[in-house]
PDB file of C-alpha atoms in Angstrom:
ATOM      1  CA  UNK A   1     118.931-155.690  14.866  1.00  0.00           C
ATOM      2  CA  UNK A   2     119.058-155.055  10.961  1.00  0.00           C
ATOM      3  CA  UNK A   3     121.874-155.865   9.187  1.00  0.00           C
ATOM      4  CA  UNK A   4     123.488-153.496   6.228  1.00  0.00           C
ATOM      5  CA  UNK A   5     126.023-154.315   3.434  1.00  0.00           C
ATOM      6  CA  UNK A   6     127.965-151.630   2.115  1.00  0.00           C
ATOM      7  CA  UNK A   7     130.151-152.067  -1.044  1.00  0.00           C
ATOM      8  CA  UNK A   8     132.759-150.098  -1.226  1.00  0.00           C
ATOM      9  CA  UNK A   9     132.814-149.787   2.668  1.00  0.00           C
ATOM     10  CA  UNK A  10     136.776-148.274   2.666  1.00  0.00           C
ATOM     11  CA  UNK A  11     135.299-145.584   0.472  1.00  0.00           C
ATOM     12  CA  UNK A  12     134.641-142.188   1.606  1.00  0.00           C
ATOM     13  CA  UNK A  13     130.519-142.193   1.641  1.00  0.00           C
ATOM     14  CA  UNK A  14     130.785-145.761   2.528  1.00  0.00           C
ATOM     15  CA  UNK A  15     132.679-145.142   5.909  1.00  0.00           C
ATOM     16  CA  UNK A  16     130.500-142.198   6.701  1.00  0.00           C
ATOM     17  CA  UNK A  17     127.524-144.417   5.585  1.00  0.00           C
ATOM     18  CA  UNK A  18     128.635-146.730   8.218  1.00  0.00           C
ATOM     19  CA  UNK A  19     129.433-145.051  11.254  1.00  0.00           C
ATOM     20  CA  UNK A  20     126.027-143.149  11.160  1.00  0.00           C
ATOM     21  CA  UNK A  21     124.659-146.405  10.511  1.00  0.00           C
ATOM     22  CA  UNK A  22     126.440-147.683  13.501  1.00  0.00           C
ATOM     23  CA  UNK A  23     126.276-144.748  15.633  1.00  0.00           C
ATOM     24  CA  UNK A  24     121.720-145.519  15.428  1.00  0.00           C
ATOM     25  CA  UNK A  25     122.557-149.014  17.327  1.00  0.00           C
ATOM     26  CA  UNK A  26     119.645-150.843  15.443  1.00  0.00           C
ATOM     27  CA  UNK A  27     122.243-151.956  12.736  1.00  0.00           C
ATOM     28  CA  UNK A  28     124.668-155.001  12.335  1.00  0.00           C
ATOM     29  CA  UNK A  29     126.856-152.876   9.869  1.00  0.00           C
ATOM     30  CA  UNK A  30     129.171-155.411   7.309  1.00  0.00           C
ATOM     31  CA  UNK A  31     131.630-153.403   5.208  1.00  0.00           C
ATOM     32  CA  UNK A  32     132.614-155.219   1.715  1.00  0.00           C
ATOM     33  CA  UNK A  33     136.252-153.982  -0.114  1.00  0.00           C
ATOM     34  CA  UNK A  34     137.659-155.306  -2.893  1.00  0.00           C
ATOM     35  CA  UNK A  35     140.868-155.348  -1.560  1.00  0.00           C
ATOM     36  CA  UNK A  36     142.201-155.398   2.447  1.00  0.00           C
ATOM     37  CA  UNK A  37     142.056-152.379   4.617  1.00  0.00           C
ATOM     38  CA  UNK A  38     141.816-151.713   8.582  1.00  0.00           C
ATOM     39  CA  UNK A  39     138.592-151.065   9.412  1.00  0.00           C
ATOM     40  CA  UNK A  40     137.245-148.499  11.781  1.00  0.00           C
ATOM     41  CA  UNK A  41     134.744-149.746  14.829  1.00  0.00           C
ATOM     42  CA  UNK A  42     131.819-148.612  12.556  1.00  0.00           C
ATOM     43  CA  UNK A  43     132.253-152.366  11.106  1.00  0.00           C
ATOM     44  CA  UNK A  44     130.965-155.179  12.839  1.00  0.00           C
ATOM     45  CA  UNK A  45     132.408-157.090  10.167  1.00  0.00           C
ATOM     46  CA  UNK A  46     134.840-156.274   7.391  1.00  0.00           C
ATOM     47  CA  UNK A  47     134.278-158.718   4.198  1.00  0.00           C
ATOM     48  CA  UNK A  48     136.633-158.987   1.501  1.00  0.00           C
ATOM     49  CA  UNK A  49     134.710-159.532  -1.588  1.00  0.00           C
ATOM     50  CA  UNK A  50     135.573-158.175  -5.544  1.00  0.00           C
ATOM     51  CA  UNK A  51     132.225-158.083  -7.179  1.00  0.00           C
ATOM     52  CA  UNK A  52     133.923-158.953 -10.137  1.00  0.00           C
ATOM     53  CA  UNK A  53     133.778-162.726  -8.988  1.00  0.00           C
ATOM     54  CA  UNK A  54     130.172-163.466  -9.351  1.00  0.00           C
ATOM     55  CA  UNK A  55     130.333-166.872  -7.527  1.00  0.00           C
ATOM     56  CA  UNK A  56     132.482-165.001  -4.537  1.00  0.00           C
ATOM     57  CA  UNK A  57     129.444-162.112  -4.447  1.00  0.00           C
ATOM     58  CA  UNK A  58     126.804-164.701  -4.455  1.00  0.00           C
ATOM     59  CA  UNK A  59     128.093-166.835  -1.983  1.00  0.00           C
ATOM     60  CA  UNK A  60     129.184-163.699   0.735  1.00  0.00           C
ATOM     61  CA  UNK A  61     125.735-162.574   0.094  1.00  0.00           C
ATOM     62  CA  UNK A  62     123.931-166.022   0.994  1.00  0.00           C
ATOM     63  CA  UNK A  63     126.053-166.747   4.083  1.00  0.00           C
ATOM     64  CA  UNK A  64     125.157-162.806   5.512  1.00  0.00           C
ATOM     65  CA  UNK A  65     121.995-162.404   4.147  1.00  0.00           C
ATOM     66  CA  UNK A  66     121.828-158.921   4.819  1.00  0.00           C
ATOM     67  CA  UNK A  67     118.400-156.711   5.066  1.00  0.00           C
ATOM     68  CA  UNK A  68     119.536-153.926   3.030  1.00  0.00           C
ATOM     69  CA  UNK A  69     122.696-153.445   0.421  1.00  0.00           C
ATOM     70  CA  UNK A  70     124.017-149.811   0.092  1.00  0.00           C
ATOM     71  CA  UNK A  71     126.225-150.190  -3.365  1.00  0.00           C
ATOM     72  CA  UNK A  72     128.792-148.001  -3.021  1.00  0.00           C
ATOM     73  CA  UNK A  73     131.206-149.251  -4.588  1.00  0.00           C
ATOM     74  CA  UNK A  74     132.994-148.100  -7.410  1.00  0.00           C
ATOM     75  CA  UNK A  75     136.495-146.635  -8.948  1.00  0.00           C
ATOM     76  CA  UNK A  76     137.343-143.495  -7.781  1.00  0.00           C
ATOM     77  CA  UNK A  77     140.353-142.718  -8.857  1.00  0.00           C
ATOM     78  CA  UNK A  78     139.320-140.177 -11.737  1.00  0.00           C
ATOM     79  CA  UNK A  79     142.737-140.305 -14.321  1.00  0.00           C
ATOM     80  CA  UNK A  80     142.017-144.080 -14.661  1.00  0.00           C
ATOM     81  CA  UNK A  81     138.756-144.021 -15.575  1.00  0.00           C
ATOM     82  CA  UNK A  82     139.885-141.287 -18.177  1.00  0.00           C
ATOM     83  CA  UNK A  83     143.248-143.627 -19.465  1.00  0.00           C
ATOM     84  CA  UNK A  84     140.355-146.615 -19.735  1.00  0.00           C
ATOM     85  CA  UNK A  85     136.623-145.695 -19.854  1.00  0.00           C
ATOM     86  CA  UNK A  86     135.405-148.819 -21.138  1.00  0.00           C
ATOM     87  CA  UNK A  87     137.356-151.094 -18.688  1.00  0.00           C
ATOM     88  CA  UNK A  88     135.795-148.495 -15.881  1.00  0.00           C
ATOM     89  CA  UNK A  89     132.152-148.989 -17.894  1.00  0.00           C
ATOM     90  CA  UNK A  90     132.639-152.757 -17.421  1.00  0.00           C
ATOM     91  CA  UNK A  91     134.242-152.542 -14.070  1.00  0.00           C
ATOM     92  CA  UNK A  92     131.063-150.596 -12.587  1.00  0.00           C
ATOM     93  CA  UNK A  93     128.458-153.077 -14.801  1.00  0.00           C
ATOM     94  CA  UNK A  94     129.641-156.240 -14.428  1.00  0.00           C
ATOM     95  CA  UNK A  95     130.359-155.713 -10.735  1.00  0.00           C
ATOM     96  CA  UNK A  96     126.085-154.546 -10.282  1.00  0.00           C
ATOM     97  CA  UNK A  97     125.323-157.369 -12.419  1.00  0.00           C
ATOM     98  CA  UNK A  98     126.729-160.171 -10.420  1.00  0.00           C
ATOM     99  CA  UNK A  99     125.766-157.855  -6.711  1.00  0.00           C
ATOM    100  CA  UNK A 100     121.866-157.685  -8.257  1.00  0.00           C
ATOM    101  CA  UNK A 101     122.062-161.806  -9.874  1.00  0.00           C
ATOM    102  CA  UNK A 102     123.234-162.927  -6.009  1.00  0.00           C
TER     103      UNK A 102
END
């Protein structure tokens, strides 16, 4: 069995992403959110992780080692990206930085 990562798992695409994932039954499906939610039974696991902390992402990365990442993680909430576009710019960069670096 493969085993998928998928940022921004509480996400719209990313629990769609994971229950078709899930639904195949060839993949160990791991959902990462920055903050708590109650996952559906798509997740095998649910993995709280802010890709903001690079040493967090790094080490939740080496301890899963998963066989594909699907980055889907991101803000979504469209007037806050609008009251701060650079803090969103950052949010989004640094976040792929450390998830790419781990």
């Amino acid at each position: 069995m493969k085993r998928a990562l998928i940022t921004g798992a509480s996400g719209f695409a990313g629990r769609h992403l994971a229950r078709k994932l899930a639904e195949t039954g060839s993949w160990e499906v791991i959902g990462l959110s920055a903050r708590p939610h109650t996952p559906g039974p798509e997740l095998h696991h649910h993995l709280v992780c802010d890709l903001l902390n690079a040493d967090l992402t790094r080490r939740t990365l080496a301890h899963w080692r998963p066989d594909v990442i699907f980055h889907l993680a991101a803000a979504s909430y469209v007037p806050r990206s609008f009251a701060d576009p650079a803090g969103t710019l950052v949010n989004h960069a640094v976040g792929q930085i450390n998830l790419l670096d781990a």
